[in-house]
Structures are given as C-alpha cells and as structure tokens.
mmCIF file of C-alpha atoms and ligand atoms in Angstrom:
data_model
loop_
_atom_site.group_PDB
_atom_site.id
_atom_site.type_symbol
_atom_site.label_atom_id
_atom_site.label_comp_id
_atom_site.label_asym_id
_atom_site.label_seq_id
_atom_site.Cartn_x
_atom_site.Cartn_y
_atom_site.Cartn_z
ATOM 1 C CA UNK A 1 2.367 -54.425 -7.444
ATOM 2 C CA UNK A 2 4.768 -51.685 -8.442
ATOM 3 C CA UNK A 3 3.602 -48.367 -9.952
ATOM 4 C CA UNK A 4 6.297 -48.659 -12.590
ATOM 5 C CA UNK A 5 4.598 -49.817 -15.796
ATOM 6 C CA UNK A 6 7.869 -51.369 -16.961
ATOM 7 C CA UNK A 7 8.033 -53.562 -13.863
ATOM 8 C CA UNK A 8 7.266 -57.164 -14.898
ATOM 9 C CA UNK A 9 6.637 -58.270 -11.318
ATOM 10 C CA UNK A 10 4.839 -60.552 -10.644
ATOM 11 C CA UNK A 11 6.649 -62.609 -13.262
ATOM 12 C CA UNK A 12 6.204 -66.189 -14.423
ATOM 13 C CA UNK A 13 9.618 -67.137 -15.802
ATOM 14 C CA UNK A 14 12.994 -65.893 -14.593
ATOM 15 C CA UNK A 15 16.695 -66.492 -14.986
ATOM 16 C CA UNK A 16 18.621 -66.341 -11.726
ATOM 17 C CA UNK A 17 22.272 -65.353 -12.115
ATOM 18 C CA UNK A 18 24.481 -66.396 -9.221
ATOM 19 C CA UNK A 19 28.148 -65.464 -9.145
ATOM 20 C CA UNK A 20 30.518 -68.279 -8.317
ATOM 21 C CA UNK A 21 31.670 -66.321 -5.264
ATOM 22 C CA UNK A 22 28.116 -66.512 -3.912
ATOM 23 C CA UNK A 23 28.703 -70.217 -3.243
ATOM 24 C CA UNK A 24 31.825 -69.613 -1.124
ATOM 25 C CA UNK A 25 31.715 -68.859 2.594
ATOM 26 C CA UNK A 26 33.510 -65.500 2.975
ATOM 27 C CA UNK A 27 37.068 -66.103 4.159
ATOM 28 C CA UNK A 28 36.885 -69.873 3.636
ATOM 29 C CA UNK A 29 39.416 -71.776 1.542
ATOM 30 C CA UNK A 30 36.632 -74.046 0.265
ATOM 31 C CA UNK A 31 35.391 -72.963 -3.144
ATOM 32 C CA UNK A 32 31.876 -74.240 -2.513
ATOM 33 C CA UNK A 33 30.106 -74.141 0.839
ATOM 34 C CA UNK A 34 27.582 -76.992 1.045
ATOM 35 C CA UNK A 35 25.712 -75.001 3.707
ATOM 36 C CA UNK A 36 25.304 -71.981 1.422
ATOM 37 C CA UNK A 37 24.244 -74.133 -1.503
ATOM 38 C CA UNK A 38 21.679 -75.840 0.750
ATOM 39 C CA UNK A 39 20.279 -72.476 1.858
ATOM 40 C CA UNK A 40 20.038 -71.227 -1.719
ATOM 41 C CA UNK A 41 18.308 -74.461 -2.771
ATOM 42 C CA UNK A 42 15.692 -74.144 -0.014
ATOM 43 C CA UNK A 43 14.783 -70.602 -1.097
ATOM 44 C CA UNK A 44 14.555 -71.746 -4.721
ATOM 45 C CA UNK A 45 12.313 -74.679 -3.822
ATOM 46 C CA UNK A 46 9.870 -72.396 -2.081
ATOM 47 C CA UNK A 47 9.502 -70.159 -5.164
ATOM 48 C CA UNK A 48 9.306 -73.062 -7.618
ATOM 49 C CA UNK A 49 6.617 -74.688 -5.471
ATOM 50 C CA UNK A 50 4.695 -71.404 -5.848
ATOM 51 C CA UNK A 51 4.748 -71.791 -9.649
ATOM 52 C CA UNK A 52 7.892 -69.941 -10.722
ATOM 53 C CA UNK A 53 9.566 -71.234 -13.893
ATOM 54 C CA UNK A 54 13.266 -70.897 -13.173
ATOM 55 C CA UNK A 55 16.512 -71.163 -15.082
ATOM 56 C CA UNK A 56 19.780 -70.693 -13.210
ATOM 57 C CA UNK A 57 23.118 -69.488 -14.545
ATOM 58 C CA UNK A 58 26.013 -69.761 -12.140
ATOM 59 C CA UNK A 59 29.448 -68.246 -12.628
ATOM 60 C CA UNK A 60 32.793 -69.836 -11.892
ATOM 61 C CA UNK A 61 34.690 -67.016 -10.215
ATOM 62 C CA UNK A 62 35.043 -68.971 -6.949
ATOM 63 C CA UNK A 63 37.396 -71.287 -8.871
ATOM 64 C CA UNK A 64 38.765 -69.386 -11.813
ATOM 65 C CA UNK A 65 38.384 -66.364 -14.065
ATOM 66 C CA UNK A 66 39.747 -66.501 -17.578
ATOM 67 C CA UNK A 67 40.701 -62.831 -17.753
ATOM 68 C CA UNK A 68 42.792 -63.034 -14.547
ATOM 69 C CA UNK A 69 44.661 -66.128 -15.728
ATOM 70 C CA UNK A 70 45.219 -64.486 -19.095
ATOM 71 C CA UNK A 71 46.651 -61.365 -17.416
ATOM 72 C CA UNK A 72 49.179 -63.698 -15.803
ATOM 73 C CA UNK A 73 50.324 -65.061 -19.147
ATOM 74 C CA UNK A 74 47.924 -67.850 -20.039
ATOM 75 C CA UNK A 75 46.302 -68.074 -23.448
ATOM 76 C CA UNK A 76 42.917 -66.351 -23.033
ATOM 77 C CA UNK A 77 40.748 -68.841 -24.877
ATOM 78 C CA UNK A 78 42.225 -71.773 -22.967
ATOM 79 C CA UNK A 79 41.793 -69.908 -19.687
ATOM 80 C CA UNK A 80 38.175 -69.214 -20.570
ATOM 81 C CA UNK A 81 37.485 -72.890 -21.247
ATOM 82 C CA UNK A 82 38.850 -73.662 -17.775
ATOM 83 C CA UNK A 83 36.441 -71.019 -16.438
ATOM 84 C CA UNK A 84 33.498 -72.572 -18.250
ATOM 85 C CA UNK A 85 34.336 -75.973 -16.761
ATOM 86 C CA UNK A 86 34.401 -74.316 -13.329
ATOM 87 C CA UNK A 87 30.811 -73.203 -13.833
ATOM 88 C CA UNK A 88 29.837 -76.839 -14.391
ATOM 89 C CA UNK A 89 31.205 -77.790 -10.952
ATOM 90 C CA UNK A 90 29.042 -75.097 -9.388
ATOM 91 C CA UNK A 91 26.057 -76.160 -11.468
ATOM 92 C CA UNK A 92 26.401 -79.757 -10.265
ATOM 93 C CA UNK A 93 26.558 -78.598 -6.646
ATOM 94 C CA UNK A 94 23.309 -76.666 -7.077
ATOM 95 C CA UNK A 95 21.674 -79.537 -8.944
ATOM 96 C CA UNK A 96 22.603 -81.918 -6.138
ATOM 97 C CA UNK A 97 21.205 -79.653 -3.425
ATOM 98 C CA UNK A 98 17.956 -79.050 -5.316
ATOM 99 C CA UNK A 99 17.463 -82.731 -6.112
ATOM 100 C CA UNK A 100 18.109 -83.603 -2.465
ATOM 101 C CA UNK A 101 15.059 -81.586 -1.406
ATOM 102 C CA UNK A 102 12.833 -82.880 -4.182
ATOM 103 C CA UNK A 103 13.138 -80.173 -6.838
ATOM 104 C CA UNK A 104 13.165 -81.679 -10.334
ATOM 105 C CA UNK A 105 16.137 -80.125 -12.081
ATOM 106 C CA UNK A 106 18.733 -80.741 -14.770
ATOM 107 C CA UNK A 107 22.084 -79.269 -15.654
ATOM 108 C CA UNK A 108 22.241 -78.457 -19.352
ATOM 109 C CA UNK A 109 25.779 -77.794 -20.463
ATOM 110 C CA UNK A 110 26.852 -75.647 -23.393
ATOM 111 C CA UNK A 111 29.929 -77.885 -23.655
ATOM 112 C CA UNK A 112 28.999 -81.508 -24.138
ATOM 113 C CA UNK A 113 29.892 -83.746 -21.195
ATOM 114 C CA UNK A 114 27.208 -86.362 -21.281
ATOM 115 C CA UNK A 115 28.245 -88.293 -18.187
ATOM 116 C CA UNK A 116 27.444 -85.369 -15.908
ATOM 117 C CA UNK A 117 25.030 -83.096 -17.757
ATOM 118 C CA UNK A 118 22.594 -82.968 -20.628
ATOM 119 C CA UNK A 119 23.596 -80.951 -23.669
ATOM 120 C CA UNK A 120 21.908 -77.570 -23.924
ATOM 121 C CA UNK A 121 19.033 -77.824 -26.394
ATOM 122 C CA UNK A 122 16.928 -74.698 -26.454
ATOM 123 C CA UNK A 123 13.553 -76.273 -27.183
ATOM 124 C CA UNK A 124 14.104 -78.994 -24.603
ATOM 125 C CA UNK A 125 15.066 -76.459 -21.961
ATOM 126 C CA UNK A 126 12.000 -74.370 -22.770
ATOM 127 C CA UNK A 127 9.769 -77.442 -22.480
ATOM 128 C CA UNK A 128 11.293 -78.443 -19.144
ATOM 129 C CA UNK A 129 10.802 -74.940 -17.770
ATOM 130 C CA UNK A 130 7.152 -75.009 -18.850
ATOM 131 C CA UNK A 131 6.706 -78.180 -16.810
ATOM 132 C CA UNK A 132 8.066 -76.436 -13.730
ATOM 133 C CA UNK A 133 11.450 -78.155 -13.800
ATOM 134 C CA UNK A 134 14.486 -76.071 -12.951
ATOM 135 C CA UNK A 135 17.237 -75.880 -15.561
ATOM 136 C CA UNK A 136 20.782 -74.997 -14.544
ATOM 137 C CA UNK A 137 22.663 -73.689 -17.548
ATOM 138 C CA UNK A 138 26.279 -74.873 -17.191
ATOM 139 C CA UNK A 139 29.461 -74.037 -19.114
ATOM 140 C CA UNK A 140 28.433 -70.466 -19.887
ATOM 141 C CA UNK A 141 27.711 -69.776 -23.542
ATOM 142 C CA UNK A 142 30.212 -72.459 -24.558
ATOM 143 C CA UNK A 143 32.408 -69.733 -26.069
ATOM 144 C CA UNK A 144 35.525 -68.052 -24.742
ATOM 145 C CA UNK A 145 35.626 -64.252 -24.363
ATOM 146 C CA UNK A 146 32.159 -64.184 -22.809
ATOM 147 C CA UNK A 147 30.952 -64.074 -19.201
ATOM 148 C CA UNK A 148 28.208 -65.818 -17.310
ATOM 149 C CA UNK A 149 26.366 -62.477 -17.093
ATOM 150 C CA UNK A 150 26.203 -62.635 -20.875
ATOM 151 C CA UNK A 151 25.110 -66.262 -20.589
ATOM 152 C CA UNK A 152 22.242 -65.170 -18.340
ATOM 153 C CA UNK A 153 21.216 -62.492 -20.850
ATOM 154 C CA UNK A 154 21.444 -64.942 -23.746
ATOM 155 C CA UNK A 155 19.478 -67.705 -22.018
ATOM 156 C CA UNK A 156 16.877 -65.190 -20.800
ATOM 157 C CA UNK A 157 16.294 -64.176 -24.413
ATOM 158 C CA UNK A 158 16.243 -67.741 -25.703
ATOM 159 C CA UNK A 159 13.882 -68.914 -22.971
ATOM 160 C CA UNK A 160 11.570 -65.914 -23.223
ATOM 161 C CA UNK A 161 12.177 -65.105 -19.556
ATOM 162 C CA UNK A 162 10.346 -62.122 -18.092
ATOM 163 C CA UNK A 163 13.309 -60.998 -16.008
ATOM 164 C CA UNK A 164 16.883 -61.658 -14.899
ATOM 165 C CA UNK A 165 17.523 -61.754 -11.160
ATOM 166 C CA UNK A 166 21.181 -60.955 -10.600
ATOM 167 C CA UNK A 167 22.350 -61.849 -7.117
ATOM 168 C CA UNK A 168 25.371 -59.812 -6.081
ATOM 169 C CA UNK A 169 27.125 -58.533 -2.982
ATOM 170 C CA UNK A 170 25.605 -55.047 -3.233
ATOM 171 C CA UNK A 171 21.971 -54.206 -2.626
ATOM 172 C CA UNK A 172 21.303 -52.507 -5.934
ATOM 173 C CA UNK A 173 22.440 -49.853 -8.390
ATOM 174 C CA UNK A 174 23.697 -46.574 -6.879
ATOM 175 C CA UNK A 175 23.991 -43.107 -8.340
ATOM 176 C CA UNK A 176 27.738 -43.371 -7.647
ATOM 177 C CA UNK A 177 30.126 -45.814 -5.963
ATOM 178 C CA UNK A 178 28.823 -46.006 -2.361
ATOM 179 C CA UNK A 179 32.270 -47.148 -1.135
ATOM 180 C CA UNK A 180 33.851 -43.850 -2.189
ATOM 181 C CA UNK A 181 30.898 -41.446 -2.227
ATOM 182 C CA UNK A 182 28.824 -41.307 0.988
ATOM 183 C CA UNK A 183 26.164 -39.268 -0.838
ATOM 184 C CA UNK A 184 25.490 -42.030 -3.353
ATOM 185 C CA UNK A 185 21.836 -43.091 -3.356
ATOM 186 C CA UNK A 186 20.356 -46.426 -4.330
ATOM 187 C CA UNK A 187 17.742 -46.491 -7.074
ATOM 188 C CA UNK A 188 14.591 -48.562 -6.624
ATOM 189 C CA UNK A 189 14.290 -48.551 -10.376
ATOM 190 C CA UNK A 190 16.395 -47.053 -13.126
ATOM 191 C CA UNK A 191 16.364 -47.180 -16.923
ATOM 192 C CA UNK A 192 19.032 -48.829 -19.064
ATOM 193 C CA UNK A 193 19.529 -45.456 -20.714
ATOM 194 C CA UNK A 194 20.287 -43.727 -17.408
ATOM 195 C CA UNK A 195 22.800 -46.455 -16.488
ATOM 196 C CA UNK A 196 24.469 -46.119 -19.870
ATOM 197 C CA UNK A 197 24.661 -42.310 -19.796
ATOM 198 C CA UNK A 198 25.996 -42.245 -16.242
ATOM 199 C CA UNK A 199 28.281 -45.253 -16.626
ATOM 200 C CA UNK A 200 26.575 -47.093 -13.781
ATOM 201 C CA UNK A 201 27.780 -50.655 -13.577
ATOM 202 C CA UNK A 202 25.030 -53.270 -13.821
ATOM 203 C CA UNK A 203 26.499 -56.085 -15.905
ATOM 204 C CA UNK A 204 29.293 -56.329 -18.426
ATOM 205 C CA UNK A 205 28.610 -54.388 -21.604
ATOM 206 C CA UNK A 206 27.734 -57.396 -23.787
ATOM 207 C CA UNK A 207 25.195 -58.665 -21.254
ATOM 208 C CA UNK A 208 23.851 -55.172 -20.689
ATOM 209 C CA UNK A 209 23.304 -54.575 -24.436
ATOM 210 C CA UNK A 210 21.567 -57.925 -24.904
ATOM 211 C CA UNK A 211 19.121 -57.055 -22.144
ATOM 212 C CA UNK A 212 18.584 -53.451 -23.216
ATOM 213 C CA UNK A 213 18.140 -54.258 -26.916
ATOM 214 C CA UNK A 214 15.649 -57.027 -26.195
ATOM 215 C CA UNK A 215 13.826 -55.386 -23.303
ATOM 216 C CA UNK A 216 14.736 -57.888 -20.579
ATOM 217 C CA UNK A 217 14.561 -56.164 -17.191
ATOM 218 C CA UNK A 218 17.118 -57.005 -14.519
ATOM 219 C CA UNK A 219 16.816 -56.961 -10.756
ATOM 220 C CA UNK A 220 20.121 -56.390 -8.977
ATOM 221 C CA UNK A 221 19.971 -57.523 -5.354
ATOM 222 C CA UNK A 222 22.156 -58.593 -2.434
ATOM 223 C CA UNK A 223 22.163 -62.354 -1.920
ATOM 224 C CA UNK A 224 23.708 -62.005 1.566
ATOM 225 C CA UNK A 225 20.826 -61.431 3.984
ATOM 226 C CA UNK A 226 18.575 -64.424 4.675
ATOM 227 C CA UNK A 227 15.302 -64.183 2.772
ATOM 228 C CA UNK A 228 16.558 -61.826 0.058
ATOM 229 C CA UNK A 229 16.676 -64.552 -2.545
ATOM 230 C CA UNK A 230 13.114 -65.589 -1.661
ATOM 231 C CA UNK A 231 11.936 -62.011 -2.066
ATOM 232 C CA UNK A 232 13.596 -61.682 -5.465
ATOM 233 C CA UNK A 233 12.263 -65.041 -6.675
ATOM 234 C CA UNK A 234 8.761 -64.341 -5.393
ATOM 235 C CA UNK A 235 8.419 -61.048 -7.325
ATOM 236 C CA UNK A 236 8.680 -58.862 -4.214
ATOM 237 C CA UNK A 237 10.351 -55.467 -4.500
ATOM 238 C CA UNK A 238 14.044 -55.734 -3.676
ATOM 239 C CA UNK A 239 17.298 -54.125 -4.807
ATOM 240 C CA UNK A 240 17.108 -52.152 -8.047
ATOM 241 C CA UNK A 241 14.991 -52.876 -11.099
ATOM 242 C CA UNK A 242 16.753 -51.913 -14.345
ATOM 243 C CA UNK A 243 14.269 -51.543 -17.184
ATOM 244 C CA UNK A 244 13.598 -49.927 -20.569
ATOM 245 C CA UNK A 245 12.108 -46.428 -20.867
HETATM 246 N N1 UDP B 301 33.410 -68.018 -19.397
HETATM 247 C C1 UDP B 301 33.571 -68.021 -20.771
HETATM 248 N N2 UDP B 301 32.486 -67.966 -21.590
HETATM 249 C C2 UDP B 301 31.221 -67.880 -21.100
HETATM 250 C C3 UDP B 301 31.049 -67.833 -19.705
HETATM 251 C C4 UDP B 301 32.151 -67.907 -18.879
HETATM 252 O O1 UDP B 301 34.699 -68.096 -21.266
HETATM 253 O O2 UDP B 301 30.267 -67.841 -21.895
HETATM 254 C C5 UDP B 301 34.588 -68.195 -18.524
HETATM 255 C C6 UDP B 301 35.381 -66.922 -18.302
HETATM 256 O O3 UDP B 301 36.747 -67.277 -18.240
HETATM 257 C C7 UDP B 301 34.906 -66.472 -16.933
HETATM 258 C C8 UDP B 301 34.702 -67.795 -16.230
HETATM 259 O O4 UDP B 301 34.172 -68.646 -17.237
HETATM 260 O O5 UDP B 301 35.867 -65.690 -16.271
HETATM 261 C C9 UDP B 301 33.764 -67.745 -15.055
HETATM 262 O O6 UDP B 301 32.615 -67.002 -15.363
HETATM 263 P P1 UDP B 301 32.333 -65.563 -14.702
HETATM 264 O O7 UDP B 301 33.607 -64.792 -14.588
HETATM 265 O O8 UDP B 301 31.232 -64.938 -15.457
HETATM 266 O O9 UDP B 301 31.853 -66.029 -13.262
HETATM 267 P P2 UDP B 301 31.342 -65.156 -12.014
HETATM 268 O O10 UDP B 301 32.215 -63.924 -11.936
HETATM 269 O O11 UDP B 301 29.923 -64.821 -12.263
HETATM 270 O O12 UDP B 301 31.511 -66.083 -10.853
#
C-alpha cells in the first residue's frame, strides 16, 4: 500500500478510460485490432475475477475526431455526433471480446440505439457494477463539444468510482515534455493543483475540473507494455497518480 494518504489503492470500483487509438495496431490501416482487443479483455477478466467493479469508457479517435473534422470545414456538432457513434463501434468490439471469455458485460449507450446497446440509465449501471458486471459506456456523454475523457470523469462521478485509470501512450505525468526536455522527470504522484499551476497535461480541462472538484483521483499509465493494464486494474503502483491535496 502506498504511503500517500490520498492514494485510494487498493480500490473497489474504477472507470477505465481507453483511447480509441489504443485499439489500433500501430501502423495498421485497420481501425480495430482484434488481437489487441483480445489482450485487453484478458487483462480485464483477470481483475474482474478478483472482485474489481469496472466501468469502461472508450474513445473513438481511431475512427474519427470531431474537432479535426470541424477544422476541415464540417459543422462541429455533426462531426461530434459521428465521433460519438465511433465510440460505440469500439465499445461493441470490447463487449464482444469480454463476452467471448465469459465476462458478463453490457454496452450502455448515451445515444439510444436499442438494437445494439442498452440505454444508459445511471441506477441500472450502478446496480450492474455492484453485481460485478462490466459496463462499457458508449457514445460519450451523448452531447457534442465534449470528449470521452470528460465522459470518464462524468461516469466516475455518477457511479461513485474510487478512481479513473487512464490508459495512454506515455507512462505518466512529467515535470515537462519528455520529448523536448531530456531533464523532465516522471512523477509517481502529483496533486491536481500542481498540474494546474504548471500546466501539466493530464486530461482536457473539463474532465480535469470534474475530477479535481469532486476528488476523483486519476492514474495515468502506458497501456503498451504487456501486464501494465493488469497492474493498473489490480491497484498496483504504476504510472502517475493525480490526486487532491
Ligand atoms: N465526442 C463528443 N461528445 C462526447 C464524447 C465524444 O462529441 O461526450 C466525440 C468528439 O467528436 C470526439 C469523438 O467523439 O472527438 C471521439 O472521442 P475522443 O476524441 O474523446 O476519443 P479518444 O481521443 O479518446 O480516442
């Protein structure tokens, strides 16, 4: 157990945020790699079998990002709806892989599409999580101009999650950009306040505020290396813990 009194590990209930890009094999033209999704599902099963209550929010950036399409002339709200639908495709891929290995799970969509997903109903999702079933929150918040990071922060608050586990392509939060500053050091833990004052990027500002204001800690970790996801899901120290004072 960590010495940091603001460290919620070991935790009971978590929201895992996966970027859409995490589902793509680097360099591949396929938006979703079935092999990667299978590997992610296996690591999730292990943690859920150990008693973790898990909600998953997956992005859609492997297919589409509303802001990029808007910068190229498309109406932003429309582009964002396309992005939210992209997250549902990723959610279904994860649901399929989890179900295939015997994990009870459901996609709950913020945009109703009853032939492929249940509608998001907060109390129902909470109940399912309590029973040990995994919920995959599809279609973001259901609103344009938001991100799936914000969705993760929102659902974490609604579900009373102890923590958000944000899987990324970097192994934590650094004192500066490690790509441009070789002296940048990685924090094992850092406060929201420090991140804010030093403009350290953790999540977009809406998501960041939701977590900071409601005291939801975030672990930022690198999904790449085998076993990292297991460590994060099983409350082991990994990446950087961002927490309140
Ligand atoms: N999106 C949205 N509202 C939400 C969540 C997502 O409009 O509540 C749209 C937005 O266009 C975003 C896209 O869905 O660019 C994909 O989500 P995100 O960029 O967060 O995915 P990630 O980068 O995590 O793969």
